[in-house]
Each structure stands twice: as C-alpha cells, then as structure tokens.
C-alpha cells in the first residue's frame, strides 16, 4: 500500500490565529477520513468567514485540541519559526515480534503536512484565548493593514481547504477498507517537539515503522 | 442472475447517492428546507435516532425534505443527469421594502431577477463496454465504489460550505432579518446552457468521478465566483413591538375589557367587585377573548350588565367588603373556567355533530347562536314545544327515574336554580319546575318520579341530576325532536351550567328560548350573585341569601309567557314538599341557604373538574 503524502500550502499566521487555523485544517482532513457513521457538525470560525465541518466525535475533538495546545506551547518557546504539524493515518498490522519492533506495526497509508509560519512574537495570554491583545497602533493604516492581512490569511486558508478536497478526491485507492463500527481511521498528530533533533528522530522512527520513505519538505 | 444482482446493487448505490447529494445540496442552499430540517435534526439529536436514509454513505443528515421524495420519483432514470440549479431571486429594489416585508412572496413592484448562481450536475455515465466482474471481485468492487462514494460525498459536503453561495444561504437562514432576495432551487434532468455573459462570471469544479465497472459517477459544480454584483441587503424591519397587555399576562387583568368585534359583541369585565364599571378601553388588538366562542359568551355577560347597570353599580358594596383578594381570584378562576367550559362546550358540540336541525330560535341573538349553537339548537328543539323554556326539555330527562342515578353525571347542581327553588319565593323557579313537570308528563314520565324529585330538600339533587338526566332522558325518551347523543346532551347541560353561572335561575329557561338579552341580564346577575356567595363562604351565608333575594326583587320582570306559566305552575303544578309562595319572594330558611351554599360549591367543583378529572362528590348523591 502506498503512503500518500500531501504537503499543504504554507500559511502565514499570527499567534492568536493558530488555534482556529489548525482546528479548521485538522478537522477538515479527519472529516474526510472519518468514513464511519458520522453526524456532521458545522463550525463557523470566529476570525474568518469560513465554515468547516467536524465529524462530531467528542473524543476526537478533545485530542485535537490537546495537540493544538501542545503546539502553541512549543511555538511560544520557539517564536518566529516555521513549523510543521503532521497528521498521519495508519493501519495497525500485527507483526512477528522481534527485538527491534513491537508486536503491532503501524502502516502509515497517508500523511498530511500542515506548514505554518508563525510571524508574530506571542504575547502572554491564556492558552484558550483566541484574540491576543495586540499593541494598538494608532491610525487607520494599522487597522487597514490588519484587515487586509486578515483577508489574505482567510484566502490562504480557503485555498488550503480546497487543496485538501482536491487531494481527497484524487487519491482514493490507497484508503483502506472501512471497518465495521469504526468511525475514523487510526491517526496520529505529530507536532514539533522541544528540540529539532527530537523532531527529526520522530520522523526517523516513523520511517522505520512504516518502512517507506517519507517526503520531507 | 449474479450479474443482475450486481448491477442492481450498483444501481441502488447510484440512486441513493443521487438522493443523498440532493439532500446535502438542498439542506445547504434552500433556507426554507433547512429550517424544517434543522428542527427535525434537533429532535433527532435529542433522541439519538438514526434513520435508514442516514446510514447511506454514513452521513447522518436527518429527515429528507418531502420535496426530495417527489424529485427522486421524477428522476428515476439513473442515466439521466440530475441538474440542480440554485437560483438567487432578487426582488426589485424599487418596490417598497415594507411591502416586501408583509408580502415577501408577492411579486414586488419591481422585477424579480432570477440568477442561477450554482449548478450541480450529478451524472452516471454508462460506459460503452461493461465489464462484468466475478463474484468475489464484484463484492470488492461494490465496497470500493461505496467507499469512494462516501469520500466523494464528504468532499462535496465540505465544498458546499466553501462556495460563495453558502454565505448567502447563511444570511437567509438567519431569522433575525428579512432580505430582498431568496434562494430557490430547480431540479431537472437537463440543463439550460448559460449565456456567454453568465459563463464569464462562473467557475467550474469537477469532483473526481467514482469509476465503476458498469458506469462512472461524476459530480460537477458551476458556480458564480463572486456575488458582490447583487444588491443583497436586508429589508427594513419594523421595530419589535412589545405587547405587555396580552391575555394571560400576569399584569393584565384577565377580566379586562377588550374592544368590540364586528358583531357588536363586547368582552367586558365582569364587575364582581361591583365598583368597577365595564371598561370601555379602545380597541387595541384582537385577542383570544374577542374571538371565537368567548366573544359571544362574554357579550352575553356584557348585555346583561348593560341591561341593568344600576343594579351592579349600586349593589357591589357588600361585595367589595366581603371580597378579599382571594375572592377576586376565585372569581377570575370561576369566570375563566366558565369561559373555558363555554368554549369546550361549543367545540364539543361541533364535534358531536348532533343530528338535529340547527335552526336558530328567532329570539336568540346571532352571536349567541354562534357561540352556543347547541343551546340554540336545543332551543330550536324546544321551540316547537308550546312551553318555550328549554329547561323543560331538560327537566323531562331529569325527571326520568332512570336518570335519577347521580353517578351518571358528574356535574354539580344548578345552584341558582336550586336556590330559587329553595327560596320558594320566586315564581320563575317554580315555573321552571312546572315546565319540567309538564314536559315530564309529555314524555310520559310517572308523576311519582316528579313528586319525588320536586321535593324541596332534593332540589339541589334535582339540579345536579339535570346534567345526566338530560342526556338520559334524551336517549330514553326517544323523542324524535331530540336526536343528539348523550354526550352532546350532556354538553348542552354544560351549556346550561354556564348559563346558570351567569344567568338568573329563573332566566335559565328563558335564555335558551327567548331574548337572551333580557334573560342574560338577570342570569348574569344571578350568576354573579352565585359566584360571590360561593366564594364568600359560610360566614356570609346570610349575606349571600340577602343578596340573592335582593337581586330577585330588583330583577326586571320576565317574559309575559314565562310569567304566565310560572304563576300558573305555582298554583297548580307544583307538588311535593317545596313550599311555594304566591309571589316571587319567599322567606328563606337557613337550611335552604345551606343547600344553596352546597350547590354553589358543587358548581365550583364542576368548573374545576372541567380543567381536570371529574369530581363526583358523595354529597351530590343523595
């Protein structure tokens, strides 16, 4: 089985936009991979005029939010850095136990790379807050600049979502068969860890598990 | 055979896919259908119910709109494309926005522009060469096709929310404002080509087709890239008016008068307090009190009040003194219950649809006939009878020995009537009795029954028995002129009860037959007295008696016929232990007053029971 990889278009976001952007992208991807019985839930973004769809699973929503929190924490420690979040779908295959590998093996059949470029230095605020209190720049130019920038981010986000839809439509053969009672395929969200090296180690580990070369940006 | 089964499965997938896509599109583009579906979805979410249609493609969307079923039927041929046009209807801007507000569906003064802003095409193409898969392969094939269809549907669902038309849909779905545009849909099996101008502003997106061995399922959308060209603005909405004096408001007097209707009926406050004259507030808005049966019912009260304002206005002082706040509440309850009873009565009457002819008595006002048709009909039933008092009819039934079983009914006695009987100083009660007697004789009832029932001590029982016996007699007597069912007759008795509440005891019969205006005047007064005395309680028993006597004394004379009959009956027909005076006024005894009080209580129970279970007291059964 091939492991299809999709590199999403890089998004230039501000710190307070991370949560909404990531939620939108991650849930949109998972909705297309939650092929079990779902009750779709429309969610309107607060910062942008975009509506995305969740599969309605509470557990999934919680896990995604947790990962986003971890990512935001990492971004706060590593400001003004390009970062990448990897959403992988895998199959669990049993394998002969050996000293090197576990009994079960994860066969990654799809990987999504969400590329973010967090441009602004994060202000100290609660992790749940969406709207960071920015330094108020006097004058209309700052407001206009902010709104035009917001429109650009919205357009970029919309492009990313269209990209997801296009990818999902074009590549269907690699998707495993739907199991009875399973709502969504097993997934894994990988965020950059404390150090870059560790992040690299995660990639190497995945390569060992999947046995397929992983495309890096 | 296997091939047929396989192709049948595929057709089923394609057919359900088309239905599902249509459902998704209509639910995301047509506000009217969305509102209906959204409500259902809320219900289904609360019940966690997954319909069979929801399980298709593992996408729970809720109930399909009824229109969808019709559309599915009309587009049964799977190989015909299903073209769904989403049309933006823009009402002309030159028309008044206020007009559009009140008649949004009516054609506006300006032209209504219709623009196709989205066109979805679902097509199932049959390839030239159909490869027939073998058994196992076919199964795998359908699973794959089904899985791919699920993915396609998911992407379509997401795409629907990213296209420009979704924003308009959200605007229209918002119930807070009205707009000068609307989104409608059109489903057909062919598509009108766009003009060059239209095409220039449109983009196309083709979803990756789901290829099957026997066909190829494809979905494409052509949509307007931008909708800023349209003047999509909300209409001027009227500021919300907060109505504080609605019926039922805790701050509004439930007996507050409301303006008259076209029939001239007035809903007037029932001045049980006495000091408050019927209010004449200007007409503000229609309300439940002034519509339907209440109108006529209340109007009768009004007329009665109007008929004798001095009586009400001068007499209330004892009421005021003896009417604590609870009194007023009790009065309200009573009146409301009576009104409800009246309404229920009238409605039930229509339900039971008695077979008698609904010819109205000439003396009955139109509104009254409208509100209490049964009673009117009952009047008409009794019209042919020489004695024009409807109670006579009832009394015959009442007099039937078969109907003497108190358990047959649950209605309290007609206490005002009984009070009149008890007072024995009133001609009309005796007159009523006389009517009963006469009717009983006519119906062929045994005089012994009459005598037993006419005993003074059993007057209350008599009144109570009227309810059930009325119906019983109706059914047992077999009188051709009375053909309605027992239930309806019982309801007619309820009518009488209502009348009794608001009519003088001696006017009950007259209300049914003769001019209700004059009758109701006395009747209302009597009922008022009745209600008052009931609420006051034992302590003011004597006061209640005095009030009743005073009312009877000051009551205008009855109709000529009635009075003639009553006097006649007084002298000749009355039997039993009831002492009858030669005139209208008779001395009351304490026992009689007690009887009256009990009857008032029973009447109150009756009204209470109308709102809930029936209350049958043992006290009634004696």
mmCIF file of C-alpha atoms in Angstrom, chain B residues 214-412:
data_model
loop_
_atom_site.group_PDB
_atom_site.id
_atom_site.type_symbol
_atom_site.label_atom_id
_atom_site.label_comp_id
_atom_site.label_asym_id
_atom_site.label_seq_id
_atom_site.Cartn_x
_atom_site.Cartn_y
_atom_site.Cartn_z
ATOM 1 C CA UNK B 214 -20.643 -0.604 -15.129
ATOM 2 C CA UNK B 215 -20.590 3.135 -15.003
ATOM 3 C CA UNK B 216 -18.947 6.291 -13.866
ATOM 4 C CA UNK B 217 -20.471 8.501 -11.216
ATOM 5 C CA UNK B 218 -19.434 12.106 -11.548
ATOM 6 C CA UNK B 219 -20.357 15.338 -9.855
ATOM 7 C CA UNK B 220 -19.526 18.811 -11.049
ATOM 8 C CA UNK B 221 -20.447 22.287 -9.970
ATOM 9 C CA UNK B 222 -20.525 25.507 -11.888
ATOM 10 C CA UNK B 223 -20.761 28.472 -9.624
ATOM 11 C CA UNK B 224 -20.563 32.204 -9.600
ATOM 12 C CA UNK B 225 -17.189 33.186 -8.283
ATOM 13 C CA UNK B 226 -18.463 36.384 -6.764
ATOM 14 C CA UNK B 227 -21.875 37.576 -5.706
ATOM 15 C CA UNK B 228 -20.977 41.141 -4.931
ATOM 16 C CA UNK B 229 -22.754 42.296 -8.081
ATOM 17 C CA UNK B 230 -26.095 41.659 -6.475
ATOM 18 C CA UNK B 231 -27.645 44.184 -4.169
ATOM 19 C CA UNK B 232 -28.152 41.788 -1.355
ATOM 20 C CA UNK B 233 -29.345 43.840 1.509
ATOM 21 C CA UNK B 234 -31.677 43.265 4.373
ATOM 22 C CA UNK B 235 -35.087 44.800 4.263
ATOM 23 C CA UNK B 236 -36.065 47.435 6.730
ATOM 24 C CA UNK B 237 -37.587 45.569 9.537
ATOM 25 C CA UNK B 238 -40.215 47.029 11.769
ATOM 26 C CA UNK B 239 -39.075 47.595 15.275
ATOM 27 C CA UNK B 240 -40.336 44.901 17.516
ATOM 28 C CA UNK B 241 -43.308 45.950 19.466
ATOM 29 C CA UNK B 242 -43.512 44.629 22.929
ATOM 30 C CA UNK B 243 -47.052 43.892 23.857
ATOM 31 C CA UNK B 244 -47.431 43.987 27.571
ATOM 32 C CA UNK B 245 -51.154 43.695 27.855
ATOM 33 C CA UNK B 246 -51.570 40.331 26.291
ATOM 34 C CA UNK B 247 -54.182 37.971 27.529
ATOM 35 C CA UNK B 248 -52.747 35.856 30.232
ATOM 36 C CA UNK B 249 -50.175 38.368 31.261
ATOM 37 C CA UNK B 250 -49.828 38.473 34.996
ATOM 38 C CA UNK B 251 -50.037 42.206 34.898
ATOM 39 C CA UNK B 252 -53.164 42.268 32.847
ATOM 40 C CA UNK B 253 -56.495 41.954 34.449
ATOM 41 C CA UNK B 254 -57.939 38.803 32.982
ATOM 42 C CA UNK B 255 -61.333 40.369 33.056
ATOM 43 C CA UNK B 256 -60.165 43.428 31.311
ATOM 44 C CA UNK B 257 -62.480 44.509 28.624
ATOM 45 C CA UNK B 258 -61.416 44.473 25.071
ATOM 46 C CA UNK B 259 -62.899 46.321 22.182
ATOM 47 C CA UNK B 260 -65.940 45.081 20.435
ATOM 48 C CA UNK B 261 -65.926 42.863 17.440
ATOM 49 C CA UNK B 262 -67.754 43.412 14.213
ATOM 50 C CA UNK B 263 -70.718 41.587 15.629
ATOM 51 C CA UNK B 264 -71.046 44.119 18.284
ATOM 52 C CA UNK B 265 -70.109 41.677 20.997
ATOM 53 C CA UNK B 266 -68.203 43.177 23.805
ATOM 54 C CA UNK B 267 -65.801 41.461 26.075
ATOM 55 C CA UNK B 268 -66.405 43.257 29.255
ATOM 56 C CA UNK B 269 -65.005 42.819 32.634
ATOM 57 C CA UNK B 270 -67.307 41.079 34.901
ATOM 58 C CA UNK B 271 -67.756 43.549 37.701
ATOM 59 C CA UNK B 272 -67.963 41.122 40.500
ATOM 60 C CA UNK B 273 -66.257 43.706 42.522
ATOM 61 C CA UNK B 274 -69.034 45.844 41.565
ATOM 62 C CA UNK B 275 -67.358 49.140 41.815
ATOM 63 C CA UNK B 276 -65.622 48.810 38.539
ATOM 64 C CA UNK B 277 -67.865 49.647 35.663
ATOM 65 C CA UNK B 278 -67.467 47.854 32.406
ATOM 66 C CA UNK B 279 -64.377 49.307 30.919
ATOM 67 C CA UNK B 280 -64.511 50.847 27.574
ATOM 68 C CA UNK B 281 -60.919 50.807 26.556
ATOM 69 C CA UNK B 282 -60.345 51.497 22.903
ATOM 70 C CA UNK B 283 -59.687 48.638 20.623
ATOM 71 C CA UNK B 284 -56.016 47.835 20.619
ATOM 72 C CA UNK B 285 -55.630 44.440 19.143
ATOM 73 C CA UNK B 286 -57.545 41.254 18.754
ATOM 74 C CA UNK B 287 -57.071 38.610 21.309
ATOM 75 C CA UNK B 288 -58.453 35.290 22.181
ATOM 76 C CA UNK B 289 -61.175 36.714 24.303
ATOM 77 C CA UNK B 290 -62.713 38.582 21.493
ATOM 78 C CA UNK B 291 -62.646 35.768 19.069
ATOM 79 C CA UNK B 292 -64.464 32.563 18.804
ATOM 80 C CA UNK B 293 -66.835 31.422 21.436
ATOM 81 C CA UNK B 294 -65.597 33.662 24.103
ATOM 82 C CA UNK B 295 -66.824 36.620 22.265
ATOM 83 C CA UNK B 296 -70.391 35.648 22.274
ATOM 84 C CA UNK B 297 -70.211 34.346 25.738
ATOM 85 C CA UNK B 298 -68.734 37.472 27.111
ATOM 86 C CA UNK B 299 -71.034 39.539 25.059
ATOM 87 C CA UNK B 300 -73.946 37.962 26.780
ATOM 88 C CA UNK B 301 -72.449 38.992 30.005
ATOM 89 C CA UNK B 302 -71.980 42.422 28.653
ATOM 90 C CA UNK B 303 -75.505 42.702 27.625
ATOM 91 C CA UNK B 304 -76.682 41.525 30.928
ATOM 92 C CA UNK B 305 -74.585 44.081 32.604
ATOM 93 C CA UNK B 306 -75.651 46.733 30.272
ATOM 94 C CA UNK B 307 -79.163 45.788 30.859
ATOM 95 C CA UNK B 308 -79.017 46.646 34.458
ATOM 96 C CA UNK B 309 -76.051 48.778 35.249
ATOM 97 C CA UNK B 310 -77.617 50.434 38.206
ATOM 98 C CA UNK B 311 -78.036 47.127 39.871
ATOM 99 C CA UNK B 312 -74.448 46.293 39.500
ATOM 100 C CA UNK B 313 -73.107 49.588 40.416
ATOM 101 C CA UNK B 314 -75.178 50.137 43.442
ATOM 102 C CA UNK B 315 -75.144 46.699 44.811
ATOM 103 C CA UNK B 316 -71.483 45.982 44.815
ATOM 104 C CA UNK B 317 -70.698 47.478 48.150
ATOM 105 C CA UNK B 318 -71.363 44.371 50.113
ATOM 106 C CA UNK B 319 -69.293 42.545 47.597
ATOM 107 C CA UNK B 320 -66.461 44.903 47.996
ATOM 108 C CA UNK B 321 -66.439 44.500 51.654
ATOM 109 C CA UNK B 322 -66.786 40.820 51.501
ATOM 110 C CA UNK B 323 -64.386 40.273 48.671
ATOM 111 C CA UNK B 324 -60.825 39.863 49.733
ATOM 112 C CA UNK B 325 -58.166 39.354 47.143
ATOM 113 C CA UNK B 326 -58.848 35.684 47.193
ATOM 114 C CA UNK B 327 -62.367 36.451 46.238
ATOM 115 C CA UNK B 328 -61.287 38.207 43.171
ATOM 116 C CA UNK B 329 -59.018 35.400 42.279
ATOM 117 C CA UNK B 330 -61.745 32.977 42.833
ATOM 118 C CA UNK B 331 -63.986 34.991 40.674
ATOM 119 C CA UNK B 332 -61.464 35.078 37.966
ATOM 120 C CA UNK B 333 -60.985 31.404 38.143
ATOM 121 C CA UNK B 334 -64.652 30.840 38.031
ATOM 122 C CA UNK B 335 -65.193 33.129 35.147
ATOM 123 C CA UNK B 336 -62.306 31.755 33.255
ATOM 124 C CA UNK B 337 -63.431 28.266 33.875
ATOM 125 C CA UNK B 338 -66.842 29.110 32.764
ATOM 126 C CA UNK B 339 -65.488 30.676 29.667
ATOM 127 C CA UNK B 340 -63.426 27.619 29.044
ATOM 128 C CA UNK B 341 -66.394 25.494 29.723
ATOM 129 C CA UNK B 342 -68.354 27.506 27.275
ATOM 130 C CA UNK B 343 -65.720 27.122 24.677
ATOM 131 C CA UNK B 344 -65.307 23.465 25.316
ATOM 132 C CA UNK B 345 -68.988 23.073 25.178
ATOM 133 C CA UNK B 346 -69.293 24.751 21.881
ATOM 134 C CA UNK B 347 -66.398 22.859 20.431
ATOM 135 C CA UNK B 348 -67.633 19.559 21.677
ATOM 136 C CA UNK B 349 -70.936 20.379 20.292
ATOM 137 C CA UNK B 350 -69.474 20.699 16.883
ATOM 138 C CA UNK B 351 -67.583 17.537 17.360
ATOM 139 C CA UNK B 352 -70.544 15.537 18.335
ATOM 140 C CA UNK B 353 -72.491 16.982 15.441
ATOM 141 C CA UNK B 354 -75.908 16.322 16.711
ATOM 142 C CA UNK B 355 -78.328 15.264 14.058
ATOM 143 C CA UNK B 356 -80.964 17.799 14.861
ATOM 144 C CA UNK B 357 -81.510 20.690 12.595
ATOM 145 C CA UNK B 358 -79.589 23.754 13.620
ATOM 146 C CA UNK B 359 -82.445 26.149 13.129
ATOM 147 C CA UNK B 360 -81.930 29.010 15.424
ATOM 148 C CA UNK B 361 -84.598 30.332 17.587
ATOM 149 C CA UNK B 362 -85.742 33.687 16.310
ATOM 150 C CA UNK B 363 -85.361 35.203 19.674
ATOM 151 C CA UNK B 364 -81.817 34.091 20.104
ATOM 152 C CA UNK B 365 -79.227 36.662 19.134
ATOM 153 C CA UNK B 366 -76.911 35.744 16.339
ATOM 154 C CA UNK B 367 -73.826 35.819 18.461
ATOM 155 C CA UNK B 368 -75.356 33.618 20.998
ATOM 156 C CA UNK B 369 -76.342 31.142 18.398
ATOM 157 C CA UNK B 370 -72.843 31.267 17.113
ATOM 158 C CA UNK B 371 -71.350 30.660 20.469
ATOM 159 C CA UNK B 372 -73.735 28.149 21.819
ATOM 160 C CA UNK B 373 -75.227 26.526 18.860
ATOM 161 C CA UNK B 374 -76.098 23.508 20.811
ATOM 162 C CA UNK B 375 -78.039 25.558 23.187
ATOM 163 C CA UNK B 376 -79.603 27.383 20.368
ATOM 164 C CA UNK B 377 -80.398 24.177 18.733
ATOM 165 C CA UNK B 378 -81.727 22.940 21.906
ATOM 166 C CA UNK B 379 -83.869 25.973 21.948
ATOM 167 C CA UNK B 380 -84.915 25.188 18.485
ATOM 168 C CA UNK B 381 -85.601 21.732 19.618
ATOM 169 C CA UNK B 382 -87.859 23.079 22.235
ATOM 170 C CA UNK B 383 -89.287 25.754 20.011
ATOM 171 C CA UNK B 384 -91.960 23.566 18.655
ATOM 172 C CA UNK B 385 -92.971 22.841 22.166
ATOM 173 C CA UNK B 386 -95.585 25.091 23.451
ATOM 174 C CA UNK B 387 -93.656 25.896 26.545
ATOM 175 C CA UNK B 388 -90.708 27.944 25.367
ATOM 176 C CA UNK B 389 -88.458 27.189 28.295
ATOM 177 C CA UNK B 390 -85.656 24.865 27.294
ATOM 178 C CA UNK B 391 -85.296 23.677 30.778
ATOM 179 C CA UNK B 392 -88.485 21.876 30.293
ATOM 180 C CA UNK B 393 -86.805 19.601 27.889
ATOM 181 C CA UNK B 394 -84.100 19.065 30.307
ATOM 182 C CA UNK B 395 -86.433 18.599 33.098
ATOM 183 C CA UNK B 396 -88.153 15.786 31.373
ATOM 184 C CA UNK B 397 -84.956 13.989 31.201
ATOM 185 C CA UNK B 398 -84.211 14.936 34.658
ATOM 186 C CA UNK B 399 -87.459 13.544 35.750
ATOM 187 C CA UNK B 400 -86.825 10.182 34.305
ATOM 188 C CA UNK B 401 -86.409 7.651 37.014
ATOM 189 C CA UNK B 402 -83.642 6.076 35.049
ATOM 190 C CA UNK B 403 -81.707 9.212 35.060
ATOM 191 C CA UNK B 404 -82.014 9.712 38.699
ATOM 192 C CA UNK B 405 -78.814 7.865 39.223
ATOM 193 C CA UNK B 406 -76.412 10.529 40.308
ATOM 194 C CA UNK B 407 -73.452 8.561 39.274
ATOM 195 C CA UNK B 408 -74.390 9.041 35.684
ATOM 196 C CA UNK B 409 -73.191 12.530 35.690
ATOM 197 C CA UNK B 410 -70.606 14.491 37.395
ATOM 198 C CA UNK B 411 -71.977 17.927 37.142
ATOM 199 C CA UNK B 412 -72.955 19.823 40.172
#
